[in-house]
């Protein structure tokens, strides 16, 4: 039961980390998850979870690398094969030699073989950490592919070097020819075993389909089991389970390309399932990393035998050596050209080389390897400076994450254009892209029952896209300040609310009509509210409802509305809109600004729509209206998902994502308002 509660708490922390990230987007999610994981140990809850290296590799690293192999473009991997191998193999062994000797020289109490082991486990970059950071930072595309390819391959070379170094430290015996031969066998064998087992699994799935077993759930289960089978079989045969998982992912990528033709429904099940699995595994990796760091740090920092400042200085020096070595290695070999897959001999810029050096983030693979160091030597003596080695490894992980989180956004930041016309063009292009995603989502939901409603909503979107695409489009841009825009919209809603309350007191509208209208205004406020003023809006809404219950003693929400009441509400909406137009026109005559003009234009358009509306134009088919309303919300959600996807892939900046979300919120509020009144 205790283990279940701990796992449940870890899953909750993953969700909390993403909520926190929304409020502090300048801090990467991995760092937030590490801090939250560490807080579980620091707070006296009695939570301690031992990191079992073998279980960690099979449970987390195998499926994550399998997925990376499945989604990494094979043509780009082949195009970048030379720099990937130079980083994944050459740099690893150079790091082992240079950093190993340096650590032994700095800290003589760490034997040379153990120092080589520390350098080996620090040499591989972490695919999970690289992916988590690169997804939110606008790195050049070739550099992202290079880092992904390196992270796929260098785990094996680093872990093999670590294995032989620790074996030499434990037994006191080391043979370079034997180690070199074993490295080739383990690496090539892992790739071959992974490819063969993956082909066998693909063949099994084909046989099952031919036998008539085309149940998507069963085939999805086979997909989930595949990375674990690949890793276990390879490790049992004495080769690299990590490379087997990567090779298996590459093989299954070929099958995925044919999946839409052989099992079209499986892809719609597979993608969201893997999305949830990867979200949980990625989060758990960093939360578990955070769980280990406090105990590791406490062991060294509370030990009087160690000078805390000197130990921290060792960690900083080791990380600085790793950075310099990575920069020099890439600098030397980039002189030969074609480093980033360019057919020309163009030499990468200093900025690209610096990005490559800083992007070598260490992660949980390094810490898991450090924890696998045995407690005792072969003769029964304690392993020399085991706690110090684990502390140095964890410190380098934190330093690499912090440095990358701070430096990469600054170095990778795109130059922003100051031309207003260019900004407006980009805004419109991305609005069209987001709307196109909504249209695609609507097309996927189309069937015989809702075909007409889908066609209607798609037509609305295509009309908006056509208007945005026109060169002489007169659509007003959103004001640049979120606070000004939110303030003006809320002011307009308060004018409407005051107008309705005045008419209620004078008896010109009924209590039911006023309650319906006021409830609609509250919903619009909630839709328009951003994360900065959402809490304020909710508190105000609750206070208004409490006053309604206490003083009026009538329900504030009407369950249904008749056609005569709806006609009266449309008239009331026209009167409220006119009141807002009058108030804002007076404001513009005194002092005009983007926010005021934008709200004024919105209410003028609302008045125009309501005046053109005729009583007989309301559809009698309630099911059609309900279907269309549901499709509108599906489209709005698809727009939000598209914005998030574009942002995570680095296609748009944070400012552009914020602006697009504001456009979606405004459109959602407008849709809600029209559907409630019209």
XYZ file of C-alpha atoms in Angstrom:
678
model
C 0.000 0.000 0.000
C 2.872 2.363 0.800
C 4.397 1.888 -2.671
C 1.016 2.572 -4.286
C 0.626 5.833 -2.324
C 4.149 6.936 -3.322
C 3.457 6.205 -7.011
C 0.156 8.089 -6.769
C 1.951 11.091 -5.252
C 4.572 11.018 -8.017
C 1.841 11.036 -10.676
C 0.156 13.973 -8.939
C 3.479 15.852 -8.953
C 3.770 15.338 -12.719
C 0.405 17.036 -13.165
C 1.338 19.798 -10.712
C 4.604 20.452 -12.588
C 2.738 21.193 -15.811
C 0.329 23.507 -13.981
C 3.276 25.351 -12.393
C 4.938 25.618 -15.812
C 1.909 27.525 -17.113
C 2.531 30.209 -14.493
C 6.356 30.245 -14.713
C 7.027 29.299 -18.364
C 10.638 30.527 -18.206
C 11.537 27.516 -15.989
C 11.668 24.214 -17.939
C 9.360 21.417 -16.804
C 12.282 19.015 -15.998
C 13.676 21.442 -13.414
C 10.233 21.960 -11.870
C 9.785 18.184 -11.628
C 13.213 17.741 -10.006
C 12.377 20.408 -7.402
C 8.973 18.834 -6.682
C 10.569 15.396 -6.358
C 13.200 16.751 -3.967
C 10.490 18.481 -1.911
C 8.893 15.093 -1.165
C 12.106 14.019 0.556
C 12.879 17.346 2.244
C 9.375 17.638 3.725
C 9.177 15.168 6.645
C 6.689 12.750 5.086
C 8.914 9.707 5.473
C 9.080 9.093 1.705
C 12.241 7.366 0.462
C 12.332 5.462 -2.820
C 15.507 3.560 -3.650
C 16.562 3.811 -7.302
C 17.112 0.311 -8.701
C 19.310 0.850 -11.808
C 18.298 -2.288 -13.758
C 14.593 -1.675 -13.126
C 15.040 1.982 -14.072
C 16.656 1.138 -17.419
C 13.984 -1.352 -18.479
C 10.981 0.537 -17.100
C 11.882 4.041 -18.318
C 14.853 4.188 -20.680
C 13.830 1.257 -22.926
C 10.328 2.544 -23.888
C 11.498 6.168 -24.161
C 14.406 5.337 -26.489
C 12.187 2.925 -28.439
C 9.743 5.768 -29.041
C 12.573 8.155 -29.999
C 13.878 5.605 -32.494
C 10.379 5.179 -33.901
C 9.907 8.911 -34.497
C 13.420 10.014 -35.485
C 13.581 10.518 -39.286
C 15.777 7.751 -40.715
C 16.986 9.830 -43.651
C 18.241 12.570 -41.320
C 19.946 10.021 -39.065
C 21.780 8.664 -42.096
C 22.647 12.140 -43.361
C 24.133 13.055 -39.963
C 25.771 9.656 -39.367
C 29.346 11.011 -39.268
C 28.841 13.723 -36.611
C 26.516 11.439 -34.609
C 29.162 8.696 -34.430
C 31.894 11.216 -33.630
C 29.847 12.515 -30.687
C 28.293 9.216 -29.571
C 31.471 7.120 -29.736
C 34.543 9.280 -30.290
C 33.660 11.990 -27.778
C 32.653 9.403 -25.162
C 36.064 7.719 -25.157
C 37.947 11.019 -25.328
C 35.893 12.173 -22.316
C 36.707 8.976 -20.413
C 40.444 9.482 -20.935
C 40.710 13.257 -20.391
C 38.171 13.673 -17.577
C 39.198 10.391 -15.939
C 42.849 11.404 -15.577
C 41.827 14.928 -14.523
C 39.476 13.663 -11.780
C 42.178 11.332 -10.439
C 44.647 14.249 -10.417
C 42.153 16.577 -8.686
C 40.960 13.974 -6.150
C 43.732 11.395 -5.553
C 41.488 9.463 -3.142
C 39.444 8.339 -6.181
C 41.446 5.526 -7.891
C 42.173 5.920 -11.602
C 39.799 3.110 -12.618
C 36.974 4.613 -10.520
C 37.726 8.058 -12.013
C 37.396 6.506 -15.476
C 34.045 5.080 -14.345
C 32.830 8.522 -13.239
C 33.947 10.072 -16.543
C 32.256 7.257 -18.491
C 28.891 7.686 -16.777
C 29.110 11.476 -17.284
C 29.865 11.136 -21.000
C 26.434 10.145 -22.424
C 23.838 12.850 -22.885
C 20.315 12.024 -21.779
C 17.748 11.627 -24.572
C 14.848 12.441 -22.241
C 16.474 15.626 -20.923
C 17.568 16.740 -24.404
C 14.067 16.145 -25.796
C 12.364 17.964 -22.922
C 14.548 21.045 -23.344
C 14.793 21.068 -27.149
C 11.016 20.823 -27.486
C 10.593 24.209 -25.768
C 13.657 25.998 -27.145
C 13.951 27.092 -30.759
C 17.105 25.165 -31.665
C 18.104 24.878 -35.326
C 16.531 21.792 -36.885
C 19.820 20.110 -37.864
C 21.179 20.628 -34.353
C 18.050 19.074 -32.806
C 18.399 16.008 -35.038
C 22.099 15.749 -34.219
C 21.429 15.885 -30.465
C 18.614 13.330 -30.742
C 20.788 10.961 -32.772
C 23.698 11.358 -30.363
C 21.476 10.689 -27.336
C 20.110 7.534 -28.992
C 23.578 6.062 -29.486
C 25.882 7.336 -26.751
C 24.082 5.638 -23.862
C 25.459 2.307 -25.041
C 29.058 3.512 -25.497
C 29.048 5.348 -22.165
C 27.529 2.450 -20.227
C 29.912 -0.091 -21.797
C 32.920 2.077 -20.905
C 31.485 2.520 -17.399
C 30.989 -1.235 -17.015
C 34.621 -2.032 -17.868
C 36.002 0.813 -15.729
C 34.043 -0.307 -12.654
C 35.005 -3.945 -13.302
C 38.658 -2.868 -13.374
C 38.187 -0.926 -10.119
C 36.541 -3.923 -8.412
C 38.883 -6.670 -9.675
C 42.030 -4.692 -10.426
C 42.243 -6.308 -13.901
C 41.780 -4.510 -17.242
C 42.522 -5.502 -20.853
C 42.173 -2.856 -23.585
C 41.936 -5.350 -26.522
C 39.282 -7.354 -24.675
C 37.344 -4.208 -23.773
C 37.463 -2.936 -27.384
C 36.267 -6.269 -28.779
C 33.497 -6.484 -26.166
C 32.348 -2.967 -27.045
C 31.949 -3.913 -30.725
C 30.122 -7.140 -29.861
C 27.780 -5.460 -27.366
C 26.982 -2.501 -29.658
C 26.611 -4.253 -33.015
C 24.968 -7.230 -31.327
C 22.426 -4.951 -29.643
C 21.477 -3.341 -32.954
C 21.185 -6.719 -34.714
C 19.182 -8.382 -31.929
C 16.848 -5.382 -31.720
C 16.242 -5.383 -35.476
C 15.703 -9.170 -35.654
C 13.320 -9.305 -32.680
C 11.420 -6.284 -34.025
C 10.999 -7.969 -37.428
C 9.739 -11.115 -35.667
C 7.178 -9.081 -33.700
C 6.053 -7.330 -36.897
C 5.711 -10.749 -38.562
C 3.667 -12.032 -35.614
C 1.287 -9.101 -35.940
C 0.875 -9.784 -39.669
C 0.066 -13.444 -38.917
C -2.522 -12.403 -36.336
C -4.188 -10.078 -38.844
C -4.277 -12.798 -41.493
C -5.934 -15.081 -38.945
C -8.663 -12.470 -38.554
C -7.440 -11.096 -35.204
C -7.570 -7.368 -35.958
C -8.638 -6.134 -32.544
C -6.922 -2.752 -32.018
C -6.677 -3.264 -28.245
C -4.689 -6.494 -28.613
C -2.325 -4.975 -31.188
C -1.888 -1.939 -28.930
C -0.877 -4.262 -26.091
C 1.756 -5.839 -28.362
C 3.111 -2.367 -29.141
C 3.419 -1.526 -25.441
C 5.196 -4.823 -24.658
C 7.648 -4.496 -27.579
C 10.336 -2.225 -25.990
C 10.450 -4.354 -22.829
C 10.816 -7.566 -24.862
C 13.576 -6.004 -26.961
C 15.532 -4.901 -23.897
C 15.124 -8.152 -21.937
C 16.058 -10.449 -24.840
C 19.131 -8.368 -25.733
C 20.359 -8.222 -22.130
C 19.861 -11.982 -21.730
C 22.039 -12.505 -24.816
C 24.738 -10.251 -23.338
C 24.369 -7.330 -25.762
C 23.110 -3.758 -25.360
C 19.413 -3.651 -24.478
C 19.381 0.115 -25.008
C 20.589 -0.137 -28.619
C 18.171 -3.032 -29.164
C 15.292 -0.744 -28.133
C 16.527 1.972 -30.517
C 16.898 -0.479 -33.423
C 13.449 -1.918 -32.707
C 11.964 1.575 -32.789
C 13.542 2.251 -36.195
C 12.147 -1.033 -37.574
C 8.651 -0.322 -36.248
C 8.778 3.137 -37.834
C 8.679 1.377 -41.218
C 5.557 -0.538 -40.190
C 3.917 2.665 -38.908
C 4.240 4.181 -42.370
C 2.063 1.353 -43.734
C -0.344 1.266 -40.771
C -2.930 3.716 -42.218
C -3.419 1.310 -45.128
C -3.411 -1.984 -43.181
C -5.060 -0.999 -39.865
C -6.408 2.554 -40.160
C -8.109 2.503 -36.734
C -4.982 1.364 -34.874
C -3.183 4.664 -35.425
C -6.045 6.615 -33.852
C -5.734 4.347 -30.779
C -1.927 4.143 -30.756
C -1.073 7.846 -30.862
C -3.079 8.999 -27.807
C -2.109 5.878 -25.825
C 1.615 6.398 -26.408
C 1.168 10.105 -25.724
C -0.116 9.364 -22.203
C 2.557 6.701 -21.558
C 5.398 8.989 -22.656
C 3.994 11.930 -20.689
C 3.986 9.834 -17.501
C 7.394 8.203 -18.094
C 9.108 11.495 -18.981
C 7.716 13.103 -15.858
C 8.599 10.181 -13.585
C 12.222 10.207 -14.786
C 12.796 13.730 -13.472
C 10.642 13.379 -10.349
C 12.616 10.238 -9.412
C 15.830 12.135 -10.101
C 14.654 14.801 -7.667
C 13.853 12.139 -5.065
C 17.457 10.886 -5.077
C 19.329 14.203 -4.970
C 18.599 15.298 -1.334
C 19.863 12.031 0.177
C 22.922 12.017 -2.095
C 23.756 15.625 -1.196
C 23.116 15.142 2.520
C 25.544 12.202 2.663
C 28.471 14.321 1.450
C 27.597 17.818 2.693
C 26.967 16.620 6.258
C 30.183 14.564 6.377
C 32.927 16.485 8.271
C 35.570 14.628 6.244
C 34.657 16.719 3.178
C 35.090 20.452 2.627
C 31.723 21.466 1.145
C 33.085 24.376 -0.910
C 35.894 22.236 -2.283
C 33.528 19.387 -3.231
C 31.130 21.776 -5.003
C 34.141 23.337 -6.729
C 35.168 19.879 -7.986
C 31.692 19.430 -9.502
C 31.858 22.835 -11.236
C 35.350 22.079 -12.592
C 34.284 18.677 -13.930
C 31.262 20.202 -15.681
C 33.441 22.984 -17.119
C 35.834 20.326 -18.473
C 32.938 18.477 -20.105
C 31.737 21.705 -21.745
C 35.178 22.713 -23.031
C 35.951 19.205 -24.265
C 32.640 18.990 -26.126
C 33.162 22.421 -27.694
C 36.764 21.671 -28.772
C 35.789 18.247 -30.175
C 32.964 19.665 -32.303
C 35.148 22.624 -33.345
C 38.005 20.411 -34.569
C 35.865 17.981 -36.531
C 33.581 20.663 -37.970
C 36.602 22.069 -39.808
C 36.315 19.118 -42.182
C 32.873 20.254 -43.359
C 29.558 18.397 -43.626
C 29.270 18.395 -39.832
C 25.570 19.161 -39.834
C 24.782 17.256 -42.989
C 25.542 20.141 -45.340
C 26.669 19.033 -48.774
C 28.829 22.121 -48.991
C 31.930 22.588 -46.860
C 30.298 25.416 -44.929
C 31.716 25.620 -41.401
C 29.186 25.915 -38.528
C 29.185 29.259 -36.761
C 30.551 29.821 -33.263
C 26.956 30.164 -32.026
C 26.004 26.715 -33.376
C 29.102 25.129 -31.834
C 28.324 26.769 -28.482
C 24.727 25.532 -28.679
C 26.027 22.023 -29.415
C 28.323 22.128 -26.384
C 25.709 23.431 -23.922
C 23.001 21.085 -25.261
C 24.900 18.057 -23.950
C 22.566 17.714 -20.964
C 23.109 14.881 -18.501
C 20.110 13.216 -16.909
C 18.732 10.237 -15.059
C 20.812 7.710 -17.061
C 23.932 9.184 -15.465
C 22.503 8.967 -11.944
C 21.147 5.442 -12.477
C 24.589 4.327 -13.655
C 26.262 5.948 -10.650
C 23.894 4.133 -8.276
C 24.866 0.821 -9.894
C 28.421 1.144 -8.511
C 28.903 -1.815 -6.125
C 29.276 -1.209 -2.410
C 32.290 -3.525 -2.017
C 35.422 -4.454 -3.942
C 36.312 -8.051 -4.747
C 38.471 -8.278 -1.610
C 35.597 -7.108 0.617
C 36.791 -3.514 1.118
C 34.305 -0.650 0.593
C 34.331 0.830 -2.905
C 36.569 3.933 -2.645
C 34.679 7.257 -2.503
C 31.418 5.757 -3.826
C 29.271 8.448 -2.149
C 31.495 11.227 -3.502
C 31.272 9.822 -7.054
C 27.456 9.704 -6.846
C 27.391 13.274 -5.459
C 29.632 14.576 -8.260
C 27.462 12.832 -10.876
C 24.236 14.328 -9.465
C 25.841 17.797 -9.217
C 26.933 17.682 -12.868
C 23.374 16.687 -13.848
C 21.945 19.737 -12.064
C 24.621 22.062 -13.465
C 24.024 20.854 -17.031
C 20.252 21.287 -16.697
C 20.572 24.757 -15.149
C 23.133 25.938 -17.698
C 21.077 24.659 -20.627
C 17.869 26.142 -19.212
C 19.441 29.593 -18.844
C 21.867 29.766 -21.772
C 20.026 27.924 -24.553
C 16.991 30.259 -24.718
C 19.339 33.257 -24.908
C 21.593 31.755 -27.591
C 18.788 30.134 -29.596
C 16.456 33.128 -29.474
C 15.333 34.204 -32.906
C 15.724 37.802 -33.920
C 12.322 39.424 -33.672
C 11.221 41.661 -36.482
C 10.313 45.257 -35.682
C 8.291 45.711 -38.869
C 4.593 45.950 -37.933
C 3.508 44.796 -41.401
C 5.685 41.680 -41.116
C 4.346 40.945 -37.620
C 0.782 41.284 -38.857
C 1.496 38.959 -41.793
C 2.950 36.285 -39.481
C 0.023 36.596 -37.076
C -2.469 36.066 -39.892
C -0.524 33.133 -41.344
C -0.464 31.328 -38.006
C -4.131 32.091 -37.375
C -4.882 30.418 -40.704
C -2.687 27.422 -39.753
C -4.529 27.042 -36.445
C -7.928 27.289 -38.152
C -6.807 24.697 -40.708
C -6.088 22.330 -37.799
C -9.650 22.920 -36.560
C -11.022 22.118 -40.031
C -9.046 18.856 -40.112
C -10.398 17.908 -36.683
C -13.956 18.615 -37.864
C -13.474 16.507 -40.993
C -12.409 13.547 -38.826
C -15.657 13.768 -36.820
C -17.876 13.825 -39.902
C -20.421 11.030 -40.359
C -23.862 10.554 -41.903
C -25.681 11.960 -38.866
C -23.740 15.224 -38.491
C -22.597 15.788 -42.082
C -24.704 18.933 -42.579
C -23.647 20.484 -39.252
C -19.968 19.711 -39.949
C -20.280 21.306 -43.375
C -21.816 24.442 -41.816
C -19.072 24.874 -39.200
C -16.301 24.166 -41.732
C -17.819 26.794 -44.031
C -17.671 29.317 -41.168
C -13.987 28.551 -40.624
C -13.138 28.678 -44.319
C -14.824 32.072 -44.585
C -12.713 33.376 -41.669
C -9.564 31.907 -43.247
C -10.423 33.528 -46.570
C -10.916 36.911 -44.898
C -7.571 36.613 -43.075
C -5.835 35.614 -46.302
C -6.935 38.720 -48.189
C -4.178 41.300 -48.619
C -6.570 44.194 -48.017
C -8.003 42.585 -44.879
C -9.275 45.293 -42.534
C -9.566 43.048 -39.467
C -8.196 44.864 -36.444
C -5.197 43.347 -34.723
C -5.418 42.516 -31.069
C -3.911 45.123 -28.728
C -0.374 44.196 -27.711
C -1.107 44.527 -23.977
C -3.098 41.669 -22.449
C -3.955 43.777 -19.387
C -5.444 46.602 -21.473
C -7.476 44.203 -23.600
C -8.796 42.250 -20.598
C -9.618 45.475 -18.766
C -11.642 46.891 -21.665
C -13.576 43.649 -22.232
C -14.436 43.368 -18.537
C -15.444 47.043 -18.475
C -17.808 46.445 -21.405
C -19.361 43.464 -19.609
C -19.815 45.567 -16.460
C -21.664 48.190 -18.548
C -23.963 45.440 -19.840
C -24.490 44.101 -16.319
C -25.385 47.555 -14.962
C -27.814 48.139 -17.841
C -29.584 44.804 -17.165
C -29.822 45.450 -13.410
C -31.278 48.916 -14.064
C -33.920 47.431 -16.391
C -34.669 44.738 -13.806
C -35.249 47.320 -11.064
C -37.527 49.359 -13.330
C -39.511 46.231 -14.255
C -38.701 46.389 -17.985
C -37.286 42.825 -17.962
C -38.400 39.810 -15.948
C -36.338 38.123 -13.239
C -35.904 34.988 -15.412
C -34.668 37.004 -18.399
C -32.242 39.003 -16.239
C -30.878 35.857 -14.571
C -30.341 34.187 -17.949
C -28.536 37.231 -19.330
C -26.382 37.785 -16.213
C -25.398 34.110 -16.171
C -24.340 34.436 -19.812
C -22.145 37.436 -18.928
C -20.480 35.423 -16.143
C -19.663 32.601 -18.550
C -18.184 35.071 -21.049
C -16.015 36.548 -18.279
C -14.683 33.086 -17.437
C -13.900 32.366 -21.099
C -12.103 35.677 -21.617
C -10.166 35.573 -18.342
C -6.496 34.674 -18.699
C -4.376 33.056 -16.004
C -3.585 36.465 -14.471
C -7.154 37.524 -13.680
C -9.064 34.206 -13.658
C -9.026 33.994 -9.861
C -10.359 37.532 -9.547
C -13.201 36.793 -11.980
C -14.167 33.573 -10.157
C -14.257 35.342 -6.768
C -16.428 38.147 -8.168
C -18.773 35.616 -9.781
C -19.175 33.650 -6.543
C -19.817 36.870 -4.594
C -22.526 37.992 -7.035
C -24.238 34.597 -6.854
C -24.065 34.601 -3.057
C -25.742 38.016 -2.939
C -28.386 36.751 -5.370
C -29.175 33.764 -3.129
C -29.148 35.732 0.161
C -31.033 38.858 -0.879
C -33.185 37.754 -3.803
C -33.685 34.111 -2.708
C -34.254 32.925 -6.269
C -32.114 30.648 -8.408
C -29.696 32.554 -10.610
C -29.749 30.109 -13.518
C -32.736 29.388 -15.705
C -33.007 25.818 -16.939
C -34.977 26.659 -20.092
C -36.034 29.695 -22.107
C -39.127 30.191 -24.268
C -39.178 31.748 -27.743
C -40.881 34.997 -26.540
C -38.227 35.296 -23.813
C -35.511 34.695 -26.422
C -36.897 37.528 -28.558
C -36.875 39.777 -25.490
C -33.286 38.735 -24.719
C -32.159 39.588 -28.254
C -33.736 43.009 -27.862
C -32.013 43.398 -24.498
C -28.693 42.383 -26.064
C -29.095 45.052 -28.731
C -29.830 47.667 -26.061
C -26.829 46.572 -23.952
C -24.554 46.587 -27.004
C -25.747 50.068 -27.915
C -25.012 51.235 -24.353
C -21.457 49.885 -24.650
C -21.026 51.493 -28.093
C -22.187 54.871 -26.742
C -19.858 54.677 -23.727
C -16.817 53.552 -25.727
C -17.444 56.039 -28.549
C -17.285 58.807 -25.963
C -14.042 57.329 -24.601
C -12.514 57.182 -28.096
C -13.434 60.809 -28.737
C -11.444 61.814 -25.650
C -8.543 59.350 -25.914
C -8.266 56.568 -28.464
C -6.246 53.355 -28.014
C -6.099 49.869 -29.552
C -7.962 48.123 -26.725
C -10.894 50.562 -26.657
C -11.222 50.617 -30.449
C -11.098 46.819 -30.598
C -13.957 46.393 -28.109
C -15.958 49.147 -29.830
C -15.573 47.383 -33.196
C -16.650 44.061 -31.649
C -19.913 45.515 -30.280
C -20.660 47.328 -33.537
C -20.358 44.010 -35.377
C -22.606 42.368 -32.760
C -25.240 45.061 -33.285
C -25.046 44.591 -37.042
C -25.584 40.828 -36.719
C -28.547 41.236 -34.370
C -30.206 43.843 -36.616
C -29.900 41.530 -39.620
C -31.384 38.635 -37.648
C -35.050 37.910 -38.389
C -37.461 36.110 -36.112
C -38.147 33.315 -38.585
C -34.483 32.593 -39.198
C -33.971 30.597 -35.999
C -33.802 26.903 -36.842
C -36.554 24.678 -35.586
C -34.224 21.660 -35.598
C -32.900 21.633 -32.034
C -30.725 18.569 -32.690
C -28.955 20.432 -35.499
C -28.273 23.396 -33.204
C -26.930 21.138 -30.458
C -24.711 19.291 -32.923
C -23.359 22.533 -34.356
C -22.659 23.880 -30.862
C -20.742 20.708 -29.958
C -18.740 20.898 -33.189
C -17.800 24.502 -32.455
C -16.268 23.451 -29.136
C -14.437 20.550 -30.825
C -12.976 23.047 -33.299
C -11.959 25.481 -30.550
C -10.200 22.695 -28.627
C -8.435 21.594 -31.826
C -7.190 25.177 -32.238
C -5.788 25.176 -28.697
C -4.097 21.808 -29.268
C -2.571 23.089 -32.510
C -1.124 26.180 -30.804
C 0.435 24.027 -28.074
C 1.858 21.595 -30.648
C 3.363 24.419 -32.739
C 4.904 25.946 -29.615
C 6.378 22.667 -28.334
C 7.915 21.929 -31.753
C 9.524 25.371 -31.757
C 7.572 26.603 -34.799
C 6.203 29.658 -32.976
C 7.521 31.851 -30.191
C 5.940 32.177 -26.761
C 4.598 35.636 -27.662
C 2.963 34.270 -30.812
C 1.430 31.372 -28.859
C 0.030 33.830 -26.298
C -1.479 36.003 -29.018
C -3.052 33.009 -30.799
C -4.587 31.816 -27.523
C -6.111 35.271 -27.030
C -7.608 35.127 -30.529
C -9.111 31.718 -29.722
C -10.521 32.957 -26.399
C -12.162 35.917 -28.106
C -13.645 33.699 -30.812
C -14.904 31.251 -28.176
C -16.590 34.075 -26.246
C -18.188 35.402 -29.431
C -19.480 31.939 -30.381
C -20.921 31.387 -26.917
C -22.625 34.777 -26.901
C -24.226 34.303 -30.308
C -25.405 30.763 -29.577
C -26.991 31.810 -26.287
C -28.864 34.771 -27.800
C -29.365 33.794 -31.455
